[in-house]
Coordinates of C-alpha atoms in Angstrom, one line a residue:
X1 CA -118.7 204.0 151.1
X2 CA -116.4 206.1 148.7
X3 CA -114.9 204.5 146.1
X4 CA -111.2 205.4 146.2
X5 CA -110.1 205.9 142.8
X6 CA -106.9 206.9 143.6
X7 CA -106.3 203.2 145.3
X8 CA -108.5 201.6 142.9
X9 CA -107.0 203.3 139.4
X10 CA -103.6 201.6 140.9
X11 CA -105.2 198.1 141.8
X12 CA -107.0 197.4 138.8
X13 CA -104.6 196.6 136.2
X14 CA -103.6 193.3 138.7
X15 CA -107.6 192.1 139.4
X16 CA -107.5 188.8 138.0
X17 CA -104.2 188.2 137.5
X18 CA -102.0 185.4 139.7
X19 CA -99.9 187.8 141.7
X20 CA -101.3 187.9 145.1
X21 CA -102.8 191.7 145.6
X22 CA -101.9 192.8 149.6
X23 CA -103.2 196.0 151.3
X24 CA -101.7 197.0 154.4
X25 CA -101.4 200.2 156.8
X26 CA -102.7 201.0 159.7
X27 CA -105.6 199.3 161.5
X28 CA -109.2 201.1 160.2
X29 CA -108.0 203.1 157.5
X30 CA -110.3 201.5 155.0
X31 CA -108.6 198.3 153.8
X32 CA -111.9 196.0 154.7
X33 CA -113.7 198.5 152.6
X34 CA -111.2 198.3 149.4
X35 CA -111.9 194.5 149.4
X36 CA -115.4 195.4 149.0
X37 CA -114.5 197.9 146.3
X38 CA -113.1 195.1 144.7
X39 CA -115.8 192.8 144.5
X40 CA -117.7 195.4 143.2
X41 CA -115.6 195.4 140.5
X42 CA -115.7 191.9 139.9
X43 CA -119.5 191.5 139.7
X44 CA -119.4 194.4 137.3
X45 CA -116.7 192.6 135.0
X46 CA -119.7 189.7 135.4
X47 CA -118.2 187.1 138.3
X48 CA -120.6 185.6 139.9
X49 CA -120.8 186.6 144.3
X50 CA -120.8 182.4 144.5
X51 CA -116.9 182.3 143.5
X52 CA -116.2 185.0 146.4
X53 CA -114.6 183.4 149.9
X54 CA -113.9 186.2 152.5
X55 CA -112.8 186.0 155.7
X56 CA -112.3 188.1 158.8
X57 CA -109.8 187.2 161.2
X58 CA -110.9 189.2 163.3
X59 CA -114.5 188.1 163.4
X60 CA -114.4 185.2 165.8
X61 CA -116.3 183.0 164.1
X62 CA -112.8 182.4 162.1
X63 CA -111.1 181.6 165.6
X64 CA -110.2 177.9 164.0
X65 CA -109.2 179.1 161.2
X66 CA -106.1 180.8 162.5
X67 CA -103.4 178.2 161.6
X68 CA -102.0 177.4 158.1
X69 CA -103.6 174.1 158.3
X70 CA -106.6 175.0 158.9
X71 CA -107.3 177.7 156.8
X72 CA -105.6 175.4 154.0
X73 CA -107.7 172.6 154.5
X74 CA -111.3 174.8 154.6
X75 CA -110.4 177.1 151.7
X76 CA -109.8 173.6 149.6
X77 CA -112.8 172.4 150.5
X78 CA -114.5 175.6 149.6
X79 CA -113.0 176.2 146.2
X80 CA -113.7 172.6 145.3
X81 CA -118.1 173.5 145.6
X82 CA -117.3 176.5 143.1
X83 CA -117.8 176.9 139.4
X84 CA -114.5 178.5 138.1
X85 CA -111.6 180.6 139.7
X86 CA -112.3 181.1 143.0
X87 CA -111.8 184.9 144.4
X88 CA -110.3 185.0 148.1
X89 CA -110.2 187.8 150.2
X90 CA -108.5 187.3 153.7
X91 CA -108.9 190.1 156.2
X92 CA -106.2 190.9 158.9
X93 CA -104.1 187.8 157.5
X94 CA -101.5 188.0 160.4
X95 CA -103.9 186.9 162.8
X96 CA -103.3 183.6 161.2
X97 CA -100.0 181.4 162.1
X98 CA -97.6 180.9 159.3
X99 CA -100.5 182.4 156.9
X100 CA -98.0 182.7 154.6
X101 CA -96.9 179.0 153.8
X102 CA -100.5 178.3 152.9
X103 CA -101.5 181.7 150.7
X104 CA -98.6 180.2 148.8
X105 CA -99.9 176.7 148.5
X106 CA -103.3 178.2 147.4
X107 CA -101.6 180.4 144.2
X108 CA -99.7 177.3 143.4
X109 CA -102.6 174.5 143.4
X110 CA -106.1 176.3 142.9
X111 CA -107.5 178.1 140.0
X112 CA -107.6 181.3 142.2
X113 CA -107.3 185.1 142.3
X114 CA -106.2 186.3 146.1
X115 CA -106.7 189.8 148.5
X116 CA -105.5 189.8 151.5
X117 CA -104.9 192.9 154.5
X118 CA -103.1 193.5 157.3
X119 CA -101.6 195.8 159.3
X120 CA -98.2 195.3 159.5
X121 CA -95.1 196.0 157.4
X122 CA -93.8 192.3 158.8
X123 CA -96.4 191.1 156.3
X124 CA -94.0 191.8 153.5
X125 CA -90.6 191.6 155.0
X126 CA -89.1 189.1 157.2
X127 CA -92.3 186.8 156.7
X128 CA -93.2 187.0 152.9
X129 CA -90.3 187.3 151.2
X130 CA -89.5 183.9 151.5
X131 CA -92.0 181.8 150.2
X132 CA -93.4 184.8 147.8
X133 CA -91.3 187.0 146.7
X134 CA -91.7 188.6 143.5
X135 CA -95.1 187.1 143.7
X136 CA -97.2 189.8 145.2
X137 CA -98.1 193.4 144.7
X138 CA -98.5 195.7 147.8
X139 CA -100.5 198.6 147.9
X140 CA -100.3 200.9 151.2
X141 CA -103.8 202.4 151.9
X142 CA -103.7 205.7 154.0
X143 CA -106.2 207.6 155.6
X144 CA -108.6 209.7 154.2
X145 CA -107.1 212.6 152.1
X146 CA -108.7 215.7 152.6
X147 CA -110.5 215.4 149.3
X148 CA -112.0 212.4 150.6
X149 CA -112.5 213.4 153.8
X150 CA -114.7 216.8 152.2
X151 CA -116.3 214.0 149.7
X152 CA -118.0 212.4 152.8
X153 CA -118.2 215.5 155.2
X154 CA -120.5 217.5 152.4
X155 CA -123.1 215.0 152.9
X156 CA -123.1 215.6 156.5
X157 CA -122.8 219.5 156.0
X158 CA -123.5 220.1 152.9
X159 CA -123.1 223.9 153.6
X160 CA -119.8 224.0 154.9
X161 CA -117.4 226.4 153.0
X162 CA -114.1 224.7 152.4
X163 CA -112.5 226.5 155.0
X164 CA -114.5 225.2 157.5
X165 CA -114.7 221.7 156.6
X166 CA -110.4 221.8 156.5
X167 CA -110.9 223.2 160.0
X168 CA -112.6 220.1 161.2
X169 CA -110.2 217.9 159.2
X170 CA -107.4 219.7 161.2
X171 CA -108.9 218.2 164.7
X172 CA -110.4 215.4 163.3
X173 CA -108.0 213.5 160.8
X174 CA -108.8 211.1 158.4
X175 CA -109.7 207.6 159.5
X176 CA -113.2 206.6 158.2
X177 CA -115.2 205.6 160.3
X178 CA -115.9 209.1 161.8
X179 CA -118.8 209.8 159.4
X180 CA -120.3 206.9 160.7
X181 CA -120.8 209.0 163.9
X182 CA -121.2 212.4 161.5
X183 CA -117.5 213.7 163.0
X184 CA -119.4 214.7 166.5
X185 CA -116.2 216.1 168.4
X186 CA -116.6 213.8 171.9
X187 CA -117.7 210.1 170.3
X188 CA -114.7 211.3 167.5
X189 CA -112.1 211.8 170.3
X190 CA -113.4 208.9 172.2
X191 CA -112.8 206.7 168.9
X192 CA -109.8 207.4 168.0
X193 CA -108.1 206.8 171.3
X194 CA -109.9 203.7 171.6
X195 CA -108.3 203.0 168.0
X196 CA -105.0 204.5 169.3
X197 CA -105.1 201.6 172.0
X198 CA -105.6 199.4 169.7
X199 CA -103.3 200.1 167.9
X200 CA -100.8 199.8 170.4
X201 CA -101.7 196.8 172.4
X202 CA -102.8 194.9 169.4
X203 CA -100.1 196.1 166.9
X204 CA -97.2 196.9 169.2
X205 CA -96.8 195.4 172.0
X206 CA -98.4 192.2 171.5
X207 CA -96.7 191.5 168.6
X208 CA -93.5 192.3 169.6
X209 CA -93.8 190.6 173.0
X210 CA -93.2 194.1 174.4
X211 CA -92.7 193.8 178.4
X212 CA -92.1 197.3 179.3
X213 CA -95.0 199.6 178.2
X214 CA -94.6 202.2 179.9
X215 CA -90.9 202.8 177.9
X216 CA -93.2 202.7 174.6
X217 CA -95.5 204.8 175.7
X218 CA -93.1 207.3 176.7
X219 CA -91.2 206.7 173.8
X220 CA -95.0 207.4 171.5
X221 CA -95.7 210.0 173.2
X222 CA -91.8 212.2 172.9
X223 CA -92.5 211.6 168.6
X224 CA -95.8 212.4 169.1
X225 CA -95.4 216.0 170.6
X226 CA -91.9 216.5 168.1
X227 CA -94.3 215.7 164.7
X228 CA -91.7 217.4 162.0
X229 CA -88.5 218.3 164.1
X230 CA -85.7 216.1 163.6
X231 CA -84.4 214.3 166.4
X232 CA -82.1 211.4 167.7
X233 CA -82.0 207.9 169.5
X234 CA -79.5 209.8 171.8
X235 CA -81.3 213.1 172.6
X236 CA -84.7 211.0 173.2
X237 CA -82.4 208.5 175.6
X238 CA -81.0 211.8 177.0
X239 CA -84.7 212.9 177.7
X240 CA -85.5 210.1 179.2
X241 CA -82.9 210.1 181.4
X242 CA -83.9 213.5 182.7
X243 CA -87.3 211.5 183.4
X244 CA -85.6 208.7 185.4
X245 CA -85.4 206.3 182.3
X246 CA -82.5 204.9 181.3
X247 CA -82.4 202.9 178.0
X248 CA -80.0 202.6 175.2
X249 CA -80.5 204.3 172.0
X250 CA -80.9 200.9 170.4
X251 CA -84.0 200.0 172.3
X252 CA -85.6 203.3 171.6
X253 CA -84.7 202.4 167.9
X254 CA -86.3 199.1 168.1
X255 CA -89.4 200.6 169.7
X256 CA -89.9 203.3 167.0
X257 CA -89.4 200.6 164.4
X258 CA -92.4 198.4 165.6
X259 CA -94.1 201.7 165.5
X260 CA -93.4 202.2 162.0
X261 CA -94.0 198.4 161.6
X262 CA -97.5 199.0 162.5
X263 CA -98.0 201.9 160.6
X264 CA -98.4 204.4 163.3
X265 CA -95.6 206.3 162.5
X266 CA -93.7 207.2 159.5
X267 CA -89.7 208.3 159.2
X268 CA -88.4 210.7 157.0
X269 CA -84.7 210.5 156.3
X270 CA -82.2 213.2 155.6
X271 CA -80.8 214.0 152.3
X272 CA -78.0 216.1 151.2
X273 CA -78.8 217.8 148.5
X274 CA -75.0 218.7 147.4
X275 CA -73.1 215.4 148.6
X276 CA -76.9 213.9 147.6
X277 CA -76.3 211.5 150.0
X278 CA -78.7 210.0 152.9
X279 CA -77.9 210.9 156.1
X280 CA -77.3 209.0 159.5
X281 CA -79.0 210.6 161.5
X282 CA -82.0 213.0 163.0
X283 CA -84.7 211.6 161.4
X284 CA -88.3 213.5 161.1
X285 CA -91.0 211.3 162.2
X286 CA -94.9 211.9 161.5
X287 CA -97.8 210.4 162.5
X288 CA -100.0 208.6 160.0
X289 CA -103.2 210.4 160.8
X290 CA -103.3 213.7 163.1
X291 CA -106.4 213.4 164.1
X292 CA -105.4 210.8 166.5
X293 CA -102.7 213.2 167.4
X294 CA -105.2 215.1 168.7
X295 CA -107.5 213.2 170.3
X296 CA -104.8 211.4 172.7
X297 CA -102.0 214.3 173.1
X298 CA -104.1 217.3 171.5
X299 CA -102.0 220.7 170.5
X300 CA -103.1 220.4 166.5
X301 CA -104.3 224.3 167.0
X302 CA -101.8 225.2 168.9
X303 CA -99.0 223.5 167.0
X304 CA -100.1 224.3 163.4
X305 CA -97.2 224.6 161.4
X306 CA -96.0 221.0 162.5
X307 CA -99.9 219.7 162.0
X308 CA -99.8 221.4 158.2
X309 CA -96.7 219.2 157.5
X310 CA -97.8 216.0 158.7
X311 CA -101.1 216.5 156.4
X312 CA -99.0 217.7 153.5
X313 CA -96.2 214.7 154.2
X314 CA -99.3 212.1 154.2
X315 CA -100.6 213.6 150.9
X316 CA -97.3 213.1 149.2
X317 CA -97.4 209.6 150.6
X318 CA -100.6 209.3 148.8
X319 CA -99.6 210.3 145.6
X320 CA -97.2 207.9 145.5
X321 CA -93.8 210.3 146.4
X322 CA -90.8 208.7 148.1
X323 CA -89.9 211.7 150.3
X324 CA -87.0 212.8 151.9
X325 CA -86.1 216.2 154.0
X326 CA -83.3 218.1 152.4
X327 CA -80.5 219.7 153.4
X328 CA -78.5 222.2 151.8
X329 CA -75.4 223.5 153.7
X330 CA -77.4 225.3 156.4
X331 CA -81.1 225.3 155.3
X332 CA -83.9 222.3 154.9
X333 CA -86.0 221.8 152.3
X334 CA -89.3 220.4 154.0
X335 CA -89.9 217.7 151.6
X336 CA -87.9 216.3 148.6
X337 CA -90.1 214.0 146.4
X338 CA -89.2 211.4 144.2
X339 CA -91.9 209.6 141.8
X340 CA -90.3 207.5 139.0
X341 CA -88.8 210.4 136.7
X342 CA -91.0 213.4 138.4
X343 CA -89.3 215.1 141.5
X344 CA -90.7 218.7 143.3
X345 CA -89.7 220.1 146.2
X346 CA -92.3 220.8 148.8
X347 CA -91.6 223.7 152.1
X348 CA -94.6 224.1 154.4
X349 CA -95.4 226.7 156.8
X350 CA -98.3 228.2 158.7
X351 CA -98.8 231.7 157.6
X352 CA -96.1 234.1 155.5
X353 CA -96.5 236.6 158.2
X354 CA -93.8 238.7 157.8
X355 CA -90.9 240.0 155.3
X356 CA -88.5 237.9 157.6
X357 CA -91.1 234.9 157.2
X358 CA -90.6 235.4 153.6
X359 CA -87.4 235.4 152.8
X360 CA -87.0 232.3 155.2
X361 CA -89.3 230.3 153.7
X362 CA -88.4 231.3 149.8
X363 CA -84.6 231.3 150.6
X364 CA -84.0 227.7 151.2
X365 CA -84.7 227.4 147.2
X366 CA -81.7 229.9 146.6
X367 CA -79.3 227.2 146.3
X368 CA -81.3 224.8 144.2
X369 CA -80.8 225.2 140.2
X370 CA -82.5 222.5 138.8
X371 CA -85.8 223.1 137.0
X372 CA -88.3 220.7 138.7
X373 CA -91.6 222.6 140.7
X374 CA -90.5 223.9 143.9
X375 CA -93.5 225.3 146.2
X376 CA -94.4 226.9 149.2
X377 CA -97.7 225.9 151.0
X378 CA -99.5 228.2 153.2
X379 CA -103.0 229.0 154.5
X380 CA -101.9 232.5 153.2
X381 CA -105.5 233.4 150.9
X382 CA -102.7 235.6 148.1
X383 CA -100.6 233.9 145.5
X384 CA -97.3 235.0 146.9
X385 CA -95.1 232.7 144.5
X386 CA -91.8 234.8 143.0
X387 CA -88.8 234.3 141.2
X388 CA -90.2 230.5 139.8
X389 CA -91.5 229.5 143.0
X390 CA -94.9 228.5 143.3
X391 CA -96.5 229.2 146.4
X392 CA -100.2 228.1 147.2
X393 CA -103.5 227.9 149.8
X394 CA -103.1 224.6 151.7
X395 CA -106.3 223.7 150.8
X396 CA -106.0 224.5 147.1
X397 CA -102.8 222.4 147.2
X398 CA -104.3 219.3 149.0
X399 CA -107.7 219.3 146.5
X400 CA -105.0 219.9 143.4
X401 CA -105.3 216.6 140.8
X402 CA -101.8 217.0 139.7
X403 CA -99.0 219.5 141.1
X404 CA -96.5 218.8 138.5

């Protein structure tokens, strides 16, 4: 177990405090083991193990526990036996009906401090915001970055030069569980598209009382292969319809949005960079760990430029950017990134092969006057950065602490 600092240093100020602390994101990318982090933290600051109560909804021994009653009457019972606040955790909350009417009973009646996961955005939308709102802090945990990913990879080869250990990473993503099975290349691709099932039965469809699966799946599958290129309701209907699918844009919308819900997926908006507006349409979509890109559709290799920008769009997730793709007349600006009064401007690219490669990749910056970093990211080995633009090793820029 790694202790995630970068999650932690973000939690920490709120530990003890009576807004209700909720991690989400997608299912098995470490928010069971944040909770544990947690309590580690507590029985350092001196609480007693006696005050915790966790649950696991999806342990089945908590299968009567999964309605607001319930779970309201046993965690009242419970708190009553302990000495002082009582610490909850609550694992995979949305298992539990109407959860939410009795989280909020407990902050209003017991002497409590509350944790709870899940892995859906619907955790803090339609369902929260009612009976919480302003009352909780969220904190979206990700899979591992590849500094975390090298953190638990060195103690399985400890002799791996960085080059090689970001090779792996390439094919084998982030989620961590894999050095459970030491990243072996068959039990890792078997995981993750056992986790990618998951995923989508658990996640998706059942959710979202999704009848026709083989429309998702189709629908998965076309954003899966077009990682990084922007594209439209209408030209995936289209698409389909060359497939012997006909379905309105709108569906296809609704179906990528559960997607998203669930934390699969991740869209990227448009921006103008001279009207700085948002725009309508042709989204980018990536996928929120590319490992399990390549162990259901593979092509990571093969694909590598589009594979570089999902792990470079993650990171800046990470880090806590709101990121858009830029536009300026005719050339697009990978990522734009926003973080409180910070902004850089991010373009990715496999290798600067070429004069023509260049001057592509360097020239969509030509237009841009303000001052704030603008890089280009390679797994070029030379500093190539010119005229103010700071270009740099993948790698390099991925194990960076601060790029500003």
């Amino acid at each position: 177990m790694i202790k995630r600092e970068m999650y932690m240093s973000r939690i920490r100020p709120f530990i003890g405090t009576e807004l209700i602390k909720i991690m989400t994101g997608i299912r098995r990318c470490g928010k069971s083991v944040m909770l544990e982090l947690i309590k580690q933290e507590l029985i350092e600051f001196g609480v007693n193990p006696a005050q915790f109560v966790s649950i696991n909804f999806e342990d089945m021994n908590y299968t009567h526990l999964q309605t607001a009653k319930a779970l309201h009457d046993e965690i009242t019972q419970r708190a009553a036996d302990i000495d002082g606040k009582a610490y909850l955790f609550f694992d995979e909350i949305q298992e539990v009906k109407d959860w939410e009417k009795c989280i909020n009973s407990f902050r209003v009646s017991l002497n409590c401090d509350i944790y709870i996961t899940g892995s859906n955005a619907k955790l803090l939308s339609g369902e929260l915001a009612p009976y919480l709102g302003g009352r909780y802090v969220e904190f979206v945990i990700y899979p591992f970055s590849f500094a975390e990913f090298m953190e638990l990879y060195k103690t399985i080869a400890p002799d791996e030069p960085i080059p090689k250990c970001f090779q792996k990473y390439l094919l084998s993503g982030g989620m961590p569980y894999l050095a459970n099975i030491r990243y072996a290349d068959e039990p890792s691709r078997q995981y993750l598209h056992d986790l990618f099932n998951s995923v989508q039965l658990k996640d998706i469809v059942k959710r979202n009382k999704i009848r026709d699966v083989d429309l998702l799946e189709r629908i998965i599958a076309y954003v899966m292969a077009n990682v990084g290129n922007t594209f439209s309701a209408a030209s995936l209907a289209k698409f389909l319809k060359s497939e012997q699918r006909t379905v309105a844009p709108e569906t296809i919308l609704n179906y990528i949005k559960y997607c998203c819900d669930a934390y699969l997926i991740y869209q990227v908006k448009r921006e103008d960079l001279q009207g700085k507006q948002i725009l309508a349409s042709n989204e980018k979509y990536y996928i929120a760990d590319h490992g399990i890109r390549e162990a259901v559709f593979g092509g990571n290799m093969k694909e590598l430029n589009l594979t570089l920008e999902n792990i470079v769009y993650m990171e800046l997730l990470r880090r806590g950017y709101k990121v858009t793709v830029g536009r300026y007349g005719d050339k697009e600006i990978d990522f734009v990134c926003h973080k409180r009064d910070e902004k850089l401007y991010v373009q990715v690219t496999y290798l600067l092969a070429s004069d023509d490669t260049i001057q592509r990749e360097f020239g969509v910056y030509d237009n841009i006057r303000d001052n704030f970093p603008k890089y280009v990211v390679s797994l070029d080995e030379f500093d190539m950065s010119r005229n103010g633009i700071k270009h740099r090793n993948i790698r390099d820029f991925l194990l960076a602490e601060e790029w500003i």
